Amino acid sequence: MTFRVAAAPHGHSQQNTADMMRWVCYALIPGVLVQSYFFGAGVYFQLFLAIVTAYAAESLCMLARNRNARSALRDNTALVTAVLLAISIPSLAPWWIIVIGTAFSIVVVKQIYGGMGQNLFNPAMAGYVLLLVSFPVQMTNWLPPSTLANYELSLWQTLHTILFEYTPAGYSVEQLRTTVDGVTMATPLDTIKTALSQGYTVAEAYQQPVLSAIAGVGWQWVNLAFLLGGFILLQRRIISWHIPVGLLAGLLIPALVANLFAPSVMPGPVFHALSGATMLGAFFIATDPVSAATSPRGRLIFGLLIGFLVWVIRSWGGYPDAVAFAVLLANLSVPLIDRYTRPSVYGHSRSHGGGDGQ
């Protein structure tokens, strides 16, 4: 008779890490399809570059550590990191952007800390923040939704633009961002922030073509598609409800209260829920089991903290969206959250002083 020894906590799930990560990728498919419909097929080229880079970086790191590279790739954690980063950047970002970001996520954020299960920060979001801070122009060059676009690119034109930063006809990404009415398109979050900084009200900002009566054109459907994927993860018990519910509550409740008291300068909760990376962050990014809190109560607090930080940074910060920054800041808080929310051992009282309380 053989006994299998595993680290606590002991769960009864029959799914291994590879299966769970594979289901995360499956659940991302609706959001990726909708994103490609509104913002072009460049997301597929970004996915290809990210996956190749992640597998190469993971393999080289494992070989350098005299570990089995094949077994490391089979757990699909590098695949999920690559996919999350690829769908978080503009679809026509230059090829070297995704290569640098993915390599940093795998080598520095994951492998230097010890590999799978040892990273302190969410690898995809750490790579995203590195790119956003280092290359802000390339990382904010989002195309207008297809319904507002002045140019429609073929697959070859899309690939050419990613590789050389110009279409075969010589159009730059900045020129491609110009809509049919000659306005250079910004994301809904950036449009609202810019309008408010210029003294306009939220109602006046909603007159911009990129905003619909609900939220951003295209972006609202992308968020709803990622919400659908999130429900798939919940149904499959890949994730629990604590972090997504906490994040959405931490974001939408302050947004609702602020909108009630200052509707002219504070967008409502529906806008926040369906703009930027809200649903992607709530169900796919913040729920990273390694860098998140561990206990159910701790995960709820962790999600609330992320949501509140997203609202604060969106409202007063220098960047339009804030999911990546909020997740990394919350990752720093995980040891403290776990310290005060870990369940006490049966028969023992919880001690916060470092020893075991009797």
mmCIF file of C-alpha atoms in Angstrom:
data_model
loop_
_atom_site.group_PDB
_atom_site.id
_atom_site.type_symbol
_atom_site.label_atom_id
_atom_site.label_comp_id
_atom_site.label_asym_id
_atom_site.label_seq_id
_atom_site.Cartn_x
_atom_site.Cartn_y
_atom_site.Cartn_z
ATOM 1 C CA MET A 1 0.000 0.000 0.000
ATOM 2 C CA THR A 2 1.335 3.417 -0.922
ATOM 3 C CA PHE A 3 0.457 6.744 0.649
ATOM 4 C CA ARG A 4 0.481 10.014 -1.226
ATOM 5 C CA VAL A 5 1.724 12.978 0.776
ATOM 6 C CA ALA A 6 0.523 16.467 -0.145
ATOM 7 C CA ALA A 7 0.843 19.883 1.383
ATOM 8 C CA ALA A 8 -2.103 21.368 3.248
ATOM 9 C CA PRO A 9 -4.780 22.486 2.746
ATOM 10 C CA HIS A 10 -6.113 19.163 1.547
ATOM 11 C CA GLY A 11 -8.907 19.537 -0.973
ATOM 12 C CA HIS A 12 -11.206 17.041 -2.606
ATOM 13 C CA SER A 13 -11.016 18.460 -6.127
ATOM 14 C CA GLN A 14 -10.087 15.884 -8.755
ATOM 15 C CA GLN A 15 -8.659 18.533 -11.084
ATOM 16 C CA ASN A 16 -4.921 19.037 -11.315
ATOM 17 C CA THR A 17 -3.175 22.313 -12.113
ATOM 18 C CA ALA A 18 -2.909 21.596 -15.819
ATOM 19 C CA ASP A 19 -6.646 20.911 -16.120
ATOM 20 C CA MET A 20 -7.557 24.045 -14.183
ATOM 21 C CA MET A 21 -5.285 26.263 -16.280
ATOM 22 C CA ARG A 22 -6.650 24.705 -19.449
ATOM 23 C CA TRP A 23 -10.205 25.552 -18.344
ATOM 24 C CA VAL A 24 -9.115 29.122 -17.659
ATOM 25 C CA CYS A 25 -8.003 29.330 -21.292
ATOM 26 C CA TYR A 26 -11.287 27.815 -22.472
ATOM 27 C CA ALA A 27 -13.246 30.354 -20.435
ATOM 28 C CA LEU A 28 -11.271 33.197 -22.018
ATOM 29 C CA ILE A 29 -12.389 32.230 -25.528
ATOM 30 C CA PRO A 30 -15.681 34.228 -25.556
ATOM 31 C CA GLY A 31 -13.871 37.393 -24.501
ATOM 32 C CA VAL A 32 -11.072 36.903 -27.032
ATOM 33 C CA LEU A 33 -13.557 36.352 -29.857
ATOM 34 C CA VAL A 34 -15.533 39.483 -29.003
ATOM 35 C CA GLN A 35 -12.334 41.471 -28.542
ATOM 36 C CA SER A 36 -11.076 40.430 -31.975
ATOM 37 C CA TYR A 37 -14.422 41.354 -33.525
ATOM 38 C CA PHE A 38 -14.331 44.915 -32.194
ATOM 39 C CA PHE A 39 -10.592 45.602 -32.131
ATOM 40 C CA GLY A 40 -9.141 43.470 -34.886
ATOM 41 C CA ALA A 41 -7.398 40.161 -35.396
ATOM 42 C CA GLY A 42 -4.128 41.481 -34.025
ATOM 43 C CA VAL A 43 -4.975 39.824 -30.706
ATOM 44 C CA TYR A 44 -4.340 36.417 -32.330
ATOM 45 C CA PHE A 45 -0.842 37.415 -33.438
ATOM 46 C CA GLN A 46 -0.168 38.801 -29.947
ATOM 47 C CA LEU A 47 -1.337 35.493 -28.482
ATOM 48 C CA PHE A 48 1.008 33.543 -30.763
ATOM 49 C CA LEU A 49 4.019 35.711 -29.901
ATOM 50 C CA ALA A 50 3.226 35.612 -26.181
ATOM 51 C CA ILE A 51 2.797 31.827 -26.049
ATOM 52 C CA VAL A 52 6.002 31.146 -28.003
ATOM 53 C CA THR A 53 7.947 33.566 -25.797
ATOM 54 C CA ALA A 54 6.491 32.125 -22.591
ATOM 55 C CA TYR A 55 7.301 28.542 -23.541
ATOM 56 C CA ALA A 56 10.831 29.473 -24.636
ATOM 57 C CA ALA A 57 11.504 31.497 -21.476
ATOM 58 C CA GLU A 58 10.059 28.797 -19.219
ATOM 59 C CA SER A 59 12.112 26.087 -20.913
ATOM 60 C CA LEU A 60 15.373 28.029 -20.711
ATOM 61 C CA CYS A 61 14.820 28.833 -17.040
ATOM 62 C CA MET A 62 14.072 25.225 -16.171
ATOM 63 C CA LEU A 63 17.116 23.978 -18.070
ATOM 64 C CA ALA A 64 19.289 26.557 -16.302
ATOM 65 C CA ARG A 65 17.986 25.208 -12.969
ATOM 66 C CA ASN A 66 18.579 21.594 -14.063
ATOM 67 C CA ARG A 67 14.858 20.907 -13.920
ATOM 68 C CA ASN A 68 12.578 19.044 -16.310
ATOM 69 C CA ALA A 69 11.358 21.652 -18.798
ATOM 70 C CA ARG A 70 8.683 19.402 -20.277
ATOM 71 C CA SER A 71 6.940 18.837 -16.950
ATOM 72 C CA ALA A 72 6.987 22.583 -16.257
ATOM 73 C CA LEU A 73 5.298 23.354 -19.559
ATOM 74 C CA ARG A 74 2.636 20.726 -18.989
ATOM 75 C CA ASP A 75 1.130 22.560 -16.019
ATOM 76 C CA ASN A 76 -0.096 25.323 -18.409
ATOM 77 C CA THR A 77 0.695 28.142 -15.973
ATOM 78 C CA ALA A 78 3.040 29.783 -18.483
ATOM 79 C CA LEU A 79 0.295 29.467 -21.096
ATOM 80 C CA VAL A 80 -2.235 31.310 -18.908
ATOM 81 C CA THR A 81 0.271 34.076 -18.137
ATOM 82 C CA ALA A 82 0.966 34.536 -21.842
ATOM 83 C CA VAL A 83 -2.720 34.610 -22.796
ATOM 84 C CA LEU A 84 -3.673 37.100 -20.078
ATOM 85 C CA LEU A 85 -0.877 39.483 -21.034
ATOM 86 C CA ALA A 86 -1.562 39.185 -24.773
ATOM 87 C CA ILE A 87 -5.234 40.135 -24.450
ATOM 88 C CA SER A 88 -4.415 43.018 -22.104
ATOM 89 C CA ILE A 89 -2.319 45.015 -24.584
ATOM 90 C CA PRO A 90 -3.444 46.864 -27.748
ATOM 91 C CA SER A 91 -3.925 44.489 -30.659
ATOM 92 C CA LEU A 92 -1.472 46.387 -32.890
ATOM 93 C CA ALA A 93 1.269 46.851 -30.301
ATOM 94 C CA PRO A 94 4.734 46.228 -31.835
ATOM 95 C CA TRP A 95 5.930 42.640 -31.627
ATOM 96 C CA TRP A 96 8.757 43.459 -29.224
ATOM 97 C CA ILE A 97 6.265 44.800 -26.662
ATOM 98 C CA ILE A 98 4.669 41.426 -26.016
ATOM 99 C CA VAL A 99 8.035 39.629 -26.181
ATOM 100 C CA ILE A 100 9.574 41.891 -23.518
ATOM 101 C CA GLY A 101 6.494 41.750 -21.294
ATOM 102 C CA THR A 102 6.088 37.973 -21.475
ATOM 103 C CA ALA A 103 9.786 37.277 -20.920
ATOM 104 C CA PHE A 104 9.771 39.565 -17.873
ATOM 105 C CA SER A 105 6.645 37.888 -16.486
ATOM 106 C CA ILE A 106 8.100 34.392 -16.790
ATOM 107 C CA VAL A 107 11.775 34.948 -16.008
ATOM 108 C CA VAL A 108 11.740 37.727 -13.401
ATOM 109 C CA VAL A 109 8.321 37.527 -11.754
ATOM 110 C CA LYS A 110 7.860 33.749 -11.795
ATOM 111 C CA GLN A 111 11.107 31.804 -12.176
ATOM 112 C CA ILE A 112 13.500 33.990 -10.178
ATOM 113 C CA TYR A 113 11.145 33.621 -7.205
ATOM 114 C CA GLY A 114 11.281 29.844 -7.516
ATOM 115 C CA GLY A 115 8.827 28.889 -10.250
ATOM 116 C CA MET A 116 5.233 27.792 -10.054
ATOM 117 C CA GLY A 117 3.573 28.558 -6.747
ATOM 118 C CA GLN A 118 6.364 30.804 -5.443
ATOM 119 C CA ASN A 119 5.741 34.149 -7.154
ATOM 120 C CA LEU A 120 4.700 37.059 -4.935
ATOM 121 C CA PHE A 121 3.015 39.032 -7.695
ATOM 122 C CA ASN A 122 0.642 38.179 -10.503
ATOM 123 C CA PRO A 123 3.087 37.548 -13.396
ATOM 124 C CA ALA A 124 0.866 38.855 -16.194
ATOM 125 C CA MET A 125 0.022 42.083 -14.374
ATOM 126 C CA ALA A 126 3.640 42.694 -13.358
ATOM 127 C CA GLY A 127 4.617 42.367 -17.013
ATOM 128 C CA TYR A 128 1.781 44.667 -18.025
ATOM 129 C CA VAL A 129 2.819 47.378 -15.553
ATOM 130 C CA LEU A 130 6.432 47.144 -16.732
ATOM 131 C CA LEU A 131 5.276 47.738 -20.303
ATOM 132 C CA LEU A 132 2.830 50.507 -19.407
ATOM 133 C CA VAL A 133 5.415 52.454 -17.411
ATOM 134 C CA SER A 134 8.240 51.884 -19.896
ATOM 135 C CA PHE A 135 6.356 52.237 -23.195
ATOM 136 C CA PRO A 136 3.222 54.327 -22.492
ATOM 137 C CA VAL A 137 2.677 55.386 -26.121
ATOM 138 C CA GLN A 138 2.648 51.858 -27.540
ATOM 139 C CA MET A 139 0.584 50.551 -24.624
ATOM 140 C CA THR A 140 -2.194 53.104 -25.039
ATOM 141 C CA ASN A 141 -2.596 52.900 -28.817
ATOM 142 C CA TRP A 142 -5.925 51.066 -28.780
ATOM 143 C CA LEU A 143 -7.813 51.023 -32.066
ATOM 144 C CA PRO A 144 -11.346 52.396 -32.236
ATOM 145 C CA PRO A 145 -14.120 49.776 -32.245
ATOM 146 C CA SER A 146 -14.781 48.317 -35.677
ATOM 147 C CA THR A 147 -18.098 50.199 -35.891
ATOM 148 C CA LEU A 148 -16.216 53.516 -35.661
ATOM 149 C CA ALA A 149 -13.006 52.626 -37.489
ATOM 150 C CA ASN A 150 -11.942 54.472 -40.617
ATOM 151 C CA TYR A 151 -9.737 51.603 -41.824
ATOM 152 C CA GLU A 152 -10.342 47.871 -41.946
ATOM 153 C CA LEU A 153 -7.164 45.808 -41.919
ATOM 154 C CA SER A 154 -6.694 42.391 -43.476
ATOM 155 C CA LEU A 155 -4.707 39.693 -41.696
ATOM 156 C CA TRP A 156 -1.611 40.541 -43.731
ATOM 157 C CA GLN A 157 -1.959 44.247 -43.022
ATOM 158 C CA THR A 158 -2.409 43.503 -39.324
ATOM 159 C CA LEU A 159 0.691 41.314 -39.192
ATOM 160 C CA HIS A 160 2.716 43.883 -41.152
ATOM 161 C CA THR A 161 1.707 46.607 -38.693
ATOM 162 C CA ILE A 162 2.682 44.514 -35.671
ATOM 163 C CA LEU A 163 6.071 43.653 -37.193
ATOM 164 C CA PHE A 164 6.982 47.035 -38.701
ATOM 165 C CA GLU A 165 4.616 49.513 -36.948
ATOM 166 C CA TYR A 166 3.179 50.598 -40.311
ATOM 167 C CA THR A 167 0.656 49.099 -42.700
ATOM 168 C CA PRO A 168 1.877 48.118 -46.189
ATOM 169 C CA ALA A 169 0.323 51.394 -47.407
ATOM 170 C CA GLY A 170 2.346 53.387 -44.892
ATOM 171 C CA TYR A 171 -0.313 54.173 -42.271
ATOM 172 C CA SER A 172 0.949 54.351 -38.689
ATOM 173 C CA VAL A 173 -1.013 53.061 -35.713
ATOM 174 C CA GLU A 174 -1.751 56.664 -34.744
ATOM 175 C CA GLN A 175 -3.357 57.244 -38.160
ATOM 176 C CA LEU A 176 -5.343 54.019 -37.845
ATOM 177 C CA ARG A 177 -6.778 55.309 -34.581
ATOM 178 C CA THR A 178 -8.510 58.145 -36.440
ATOM 179 C CA THR A 179 -12.241 57.519 -36.749
ATOM 180 C CA VAL A 180 -14.514 58.309 -39.676
ATOM 181 C CA ASP A 181 -15.138 61.812 -38.323
ATOM 182 C CA GLY A 182 -11.431 62.584 -38.071
ATOM 183 C CA VAL A 183 -11.157 62.229 -34.278
ATOM 184 C CA THR A 184 -8.267 60.239 -32.776
ATOM 185 C CA MET A 185 -9.982 57.587 -30.697
ATOM 186 C CA ALA A 186 -9.227 56.972 -27.021
ATOM 187 C CA THR A 187 -10.596 54.291 -24.719
ATOM 188 C CA PRO A 188 -13.826 55.069 -22.824
ATOM 189 C CA LEU A 189 -11.981 55.399 -19.514
ATOM 190 C CA ASP A 190 -9.442 57.777 -21.028
ATOM 191 C CA THR A 191 -12.215 59.742 -22.746
ATOM 192 C CA ILE A 192 -14.057 60.280 -19.460
ATOM 193 C CA LYS A 193 -10.878 61.199 -17.562
ATOM 194 C CA THR A 194 -9.766 63.669 -20.248
ATOM 195 C CA ALA A 195 -13.206 65.280 -20.496
ATOM 196 C CA LEU A 196 -13.454 65.749 -16.725
ATOM 197 C CA SER A 197 -9.957 67.273 -16.577
ATOM 198 C CA GLN A 198 -11.070 69.806 -19.198
ATOM 199 C CA GLY A 199 -14.089 70.878 -17.170
ATOM 200 C CA TYR A 200 -16.774 68.852 -18.947
ATOM 201 C CA THR A 201 -19.385 66.856 -17.065
ATOM 202 C CA VAL A 202 -19.955 63.127 -17.308
ATOM 203 C CA ALA A 203 -23.119 63.747 -19.342
ATOM 204 C CA GLU A 204 -21.168 65.904 -21.801
ATOM 205 C CA ALA A 205 -18.425 63.303 -22.050
ATOM 206 C CA TYR A 206 -21.043 60.727 -22.998
ATOM 207 C CA GLN A 207 -21.604 62.651 -26.213
ATOM 208 C CA GLN A 208 -18.309 61.253 -27.513
ATOM 209 C CA PRO A 209 -18.826 58.533 -30.155
ATOM 210 C CA VAL A 210 -16.777 55.965 -28.230
ATOM 211 C CA LEU A 211 -19.373 55.978 -25.431
ATOM 212 C CA SER A 212 -22.806 54.431 -25.712
ATOM 213 C CA ALA A 213 -25.760 54.968 -23.401
ATOM 214 C CA ILE A 214 -24.404 52.199 -21.155
ATOM 215 C CA ALA A 215 -20.605 52.207 -21.341
ATOM 216 C CA GLY A 216 -17.933 52.101 -24.030
ATOM 217 C CA VAL A 217 -18.786 50.983 -27.556
ATOM 218 C CA GLY A 218 -17.291 47.529 -27.982
ATOM 219 C CA TRP A 219 -15.812 47.474 -24.495
ATOM 220 C CA GLN A 220 -19.154 46.736 -22.863
ATOM 221 C CA TRP A 221 -19.538 43.608 -24.979
ATOM 222 C CA VAL A 222 -15.970 42.519 -24.276
ATOM 223 C CA ASN A 223 -16.626 42.798 -20.538
ATOM 224 C CA LEU A 224 -19.887 40.872 -20.829
ATOM 225 C CA ALA A 225 -18.055 38.121 -22.729
ATOM 226 C CA PHE A 226 -15.426 37.856 -19.983
ATOM 227 C CA LEU A 227 -18.270 37.806 -17.453
ATOM 228 C CA LEU A 228 -19.674 34.792 -19.284
ATOM 229 C CA GLY A 229 -16.261 33.152 -19.078
ATOM 230 C CA GLY A 230 -16.168 33.930 -15.372
ATOM 231 C CA PHE A 231 -19.457 32.111 -14.870
ATOM 232 C CA ILE A 232 -17.918 29.094 -16.591
ATOM 233 C CA LEU A 233 -15.034 29.114 -14.103
ATOM 234 C CA LEU A 234 -17.462 29.389 -11.191
ATOM 235 C CA GLN A 235 -19.606 26.559 -12.529
ATOM 236 C CA ARG A 236 -16.539 24.353 -12.963
ATOM 237 C CA ARG A 237 -15.351 25.307 -9.453
ATOM 238 C CA ILE A 238 -12.039 26.503 -10.865
ATOM 239 C CA ILE A 239 -12.454 29.686 -8.814
ATOM 240 C CA SER A 240 -14.613 30.601 -5.826
ATOM 241 C CA TRP A 241 -16.995 33.539 -5.700
ATOM 242 C CA HIS A 242 -15.171 35.465 -2.974
ATOM 243 C CA ILE A 243 -12.632 37.441 -5.016
ATOM 244 C CA PRO A 244 -14.897 38.344 -7.983
ATOM 245 C CA VAL A 245 -17.762 39.391 -5.697
ATOM 246 C CA GLY A 246 -15.406 41.289 -3.429
ATOM 247 C CA LEU A 247 -13.734 43.091 -6.328
ATOM 248 C CA LEU A 248 -17.004 44.100 -7.971
ATOM 249 C CA ALA A 249 -18.451 45.228 -4.632
ATOM 250 C CA GLY A 250 -15.327 47.215 -3.805
ATOM 251 C CA LEU A 251 -15.526 48.960 -7.173
ATOM 252 C CA LEU A 252 -19.251 49.400 -7.742
ATOM 253 C CA ILE A 253 -20.447 50.420 -4.268
ATOM 254 C CA PRO A 254 -18.108 53.448 -4.024
ATOM 255 C CA ALA A 255 -18.932 54.291 -7.650
ATOM 256 C CA LEU A 256 -22.659 54.206 -6.851
ATOM 257 C CA VAL A 257 -22.305 56.368 -3.740
ATOM 258 C CA ALA A 258 -20.072 58.887 -5.512
ATOM 259 C CA ASN A 259 -22.423 59.046 -8.489
ATOM 260 C CA LEU A 260 -25.397 59.716 -6.213
ATOM 261 C CA PHE A 261 -23.646 62.658 -4.563
ATOM 262 C CA ALA A 262 -21.733 64.032 -7.580
ATOM 263 C CA PRO A 263 -23.248 62.686 -10.814
ATOM 264 C CA SER A 264 -21.675 65.424 -12.919
ATOM 265 C CA VAL A 265 -18.108 64.330 -12.174
ATOM 266 C CA MET A 266 -18.400 60.695 -11.060
ATOM 267 C CA PRO A 267 -19.407 57.984 -13.567
ATOM 268 C CA GLY A 268 -21.914 55.439 -12.340
ATOM 269 C CA PRO A 269 -21.321 51.785 -11.429
ATOM 270 C CA VAL A 270 -22.514 50.393 -14.771
ATOM 271 C CA PHE A 271 -19.854 52.385 -16.609
ATOM 272 C CA HIS A 272 -17.149 51.090 -14.270
ATOM 273 C CA ALA A 273 -18.414 47.515 -14.492
ATOM 274 C CA LEU A 274 -18.383 47.403 -18.299
ATOM 275 C CA SER A 275 -15.283 49.468 -19.065
ATOM 276 C CA GLY A 276 -11.608 48.628 -19.175
ATOM 277 C CA ALA A 277 -10.489 45.310 -17.734
ATOM 278 C CA THR A 278 -13.089 45.048 -14.968
ATOM 279 C CA MET A 279 -14.506 41.593 -15.699
ATOM 280 C CA LEU A 280 -11.190 40.217 -16.925
ATOM 281 C CA GLY A 281 -9.612 41.384 -13.691
ATOM 282 C CA ALA A 282 -12.405 40.151 -11.443
ATOM 283 C CA PHE A 283 -12.613 36.589 -12.768
ATOM 284 C CA PHE A 284 -9.276 35.811 -14.417
ATOM 285 C CA ILE A 285 -6.531 38.043 -12.988
ATOM 286 C CA ALA A 286 -7.300 38.692 -9.330
ATOM 287 C CA THR A 287 -8.231 35.027 -8.825
ATOM 288 C CA ASP A 288 -4.659 33.818 -9.402
ATOM 289 C CA PRO A 289 -4.401 31.206 -6.616
ATOM 290 C CA VAL A 290 -0.699 31.826 -5.952
ATOM 291 C CA SER A 291 -0.640 35.588 -5.414
ATOM 292 C CA ALA A 292 -4.113 35.929 -3.835
ATOM 293 C CA ALA A 293 -5.177 35.495 -0.224
ATOM 294 C CA THR A 294 -5.828 31.948 0.934
ATOM 295 C CA SER A 295 -8.810 31.800 3.307
ATOM 296 C CA PRO A 296 -12.369 32.518 2.096
ATOM 297 C CA ARG A 297 -12.626 35.597 4.315
ATOM 298 C CA GLY A 298 -9.187 36.713 3.224
ATOM 299 C CA ARG A 299 -10.088 36.339 -0.453
ATOM 300 C CA LEU A 300 -13.185 38.458 0.072
ATOM 301 C CA ILE A 301 -11.105 41.206 1.707
ATOM 302 C CA PHE A 302 -8.490 40.848 -1.029
ATOM 303 C CA GLY A 303 -11.157 41.361 -3.705
ATOM 304 C CA LEU A 304 -12.676 44.327 -1.869
ATOM 305 C CA LEU A 305 -9.264 45.966 -1.652
ATOM 306 C CA ILE A 306 -8.614 45.529 -5.366
ATOM 307 C CA GLY A 307 -12.018 46.898 -6.333
ATOM 308 C CA PHE A 308 -11.670 49.940 -4.097
ATOM 309 C CA LEU A 309 -8.166 50.650 -5.419
ATOM 310 C CA VAL A 310 -9.434 50.391 -8.996
ATOM 311 C CA TRP A 311 -12.111 52.986 -8.258
ATOM 312 C CA VAL A 312 -9.656 55.325 -6.516
ATOM 313 C CA ILE A 313 -7.045 55.147 -9.276
ATOM 314 C CA ARG A 314 -9.636 55.508 -12.027
ATOM 315 C CA SER A 315 -11.109 58.528 -10.281
ATOM 316 C CA TRP A 316 -7.943 60.392 -9.261
ATOM 317 C CA GLY A 317 -4.925 58.518 -10.602
ATOM 318 C CA GLY A 318 -2.805 59.299 -13.608
ATOM 319 C CA TYR A 319 -3.778 56.192 -15.610
ATOM 320 C CA PRO A 320 -7.243 55.588 -17.082
ATOM 321 C CA ASP A 321 -7.517 51.953 -16.021
ATOM 322 C CA ALA A 322 -6.142 50.587 -12.781
ATOM 323 C CA VAL A 323 -6.699 46.837 -12.575
ATOM 324 C CA ALA A 324 -3.021 45.924 -12.936
ATOM 325 C CA PHE A 325 -1.841 48.462 -10.366
ATOM 326 C CA ALA A 326 -4.597 47.497 -7.933
ATOM 327 C CA VAL A 327 -3.809 43.782 -8.213
ATOM 328 C CA LEU A 328 -0.089 44.305 -7.579
ATOM 329 C CA LEU A 329 -0.771 46.561 -4.588
ATOM 330 C CA ALA A 330 -3.168 43.982 -3.177
ATOM 331 C CA ASN A 331 -0.551 41.246 -3.744
ATOM 332 C CA LEU A 332 1.700 43.185 -1.374
ATOM 333 C CA SER A 333 -1.059 43.051 1.238
ATOM 334 C CA VAL A 334 -1.634 39.294 1.052
ATOM 335 C CA PRO A 335 0.704 38.336 3.950
ATOM 336 C CA LEU A 336 -1.055 40.824 6.220
ATOM 337 C CA ILE A 337 -4.512 39.693 5.079
ATOM 338 C CA ASP A 338 -3.598 36.040 5.596
ATOM 339 C CA ARG A 339 -2.152 36.783 9.033
ATOM 340 C CA TYR A 340 -5.422 38.167 10.353
ATOM 341 C CA THR A 341 -7.891 35.965 8.477
ATOM 342 C CA ARG A 342 -6.374 32.509 8.711
ATOM 343 C CA PRO A 343 -8.703 30.110 10.546
ATOM 344 C CA SER A 344 -7.571 29.009 13.987
ATOM 345 C CA VAL A 345 -6.718 25.399 14.674
ATOM 346 C CA TYR A 346 -9.482 23.523 16.478
ATOM 347 C CA GLY A 347 -8.895 23.819 20.195
ATOM 348 C CA HIS A 348 -6.518 26.753 19.860
ATOM 349 C CA SER A 349 -7.169 30.490 19.828
ATOM 350 C CA ARG A 350 -5.796 32.659 17.044
ATOM 351 C CA SER A 351 -2.550 34.409 17.966
ATOM 352 C CA HIS A 352 -1.141 37.390 16.081
ATOM 353 C CA GLY A 353 2.060 37.669 18.008
ATOM 354 C CA GLY A 354 3.983 34.966 16.168
ATOM 355 C CA GLY A 355 3.407 32.110 18.637
ATOM 356 C CA ASP A 356 0.661 29.552 19.048
ATOM 357 C CA GLY A 357 -2.073 30.689 21.431
ATOM 358 C CA GLN A 358 -3.522 28.116 23.769
#
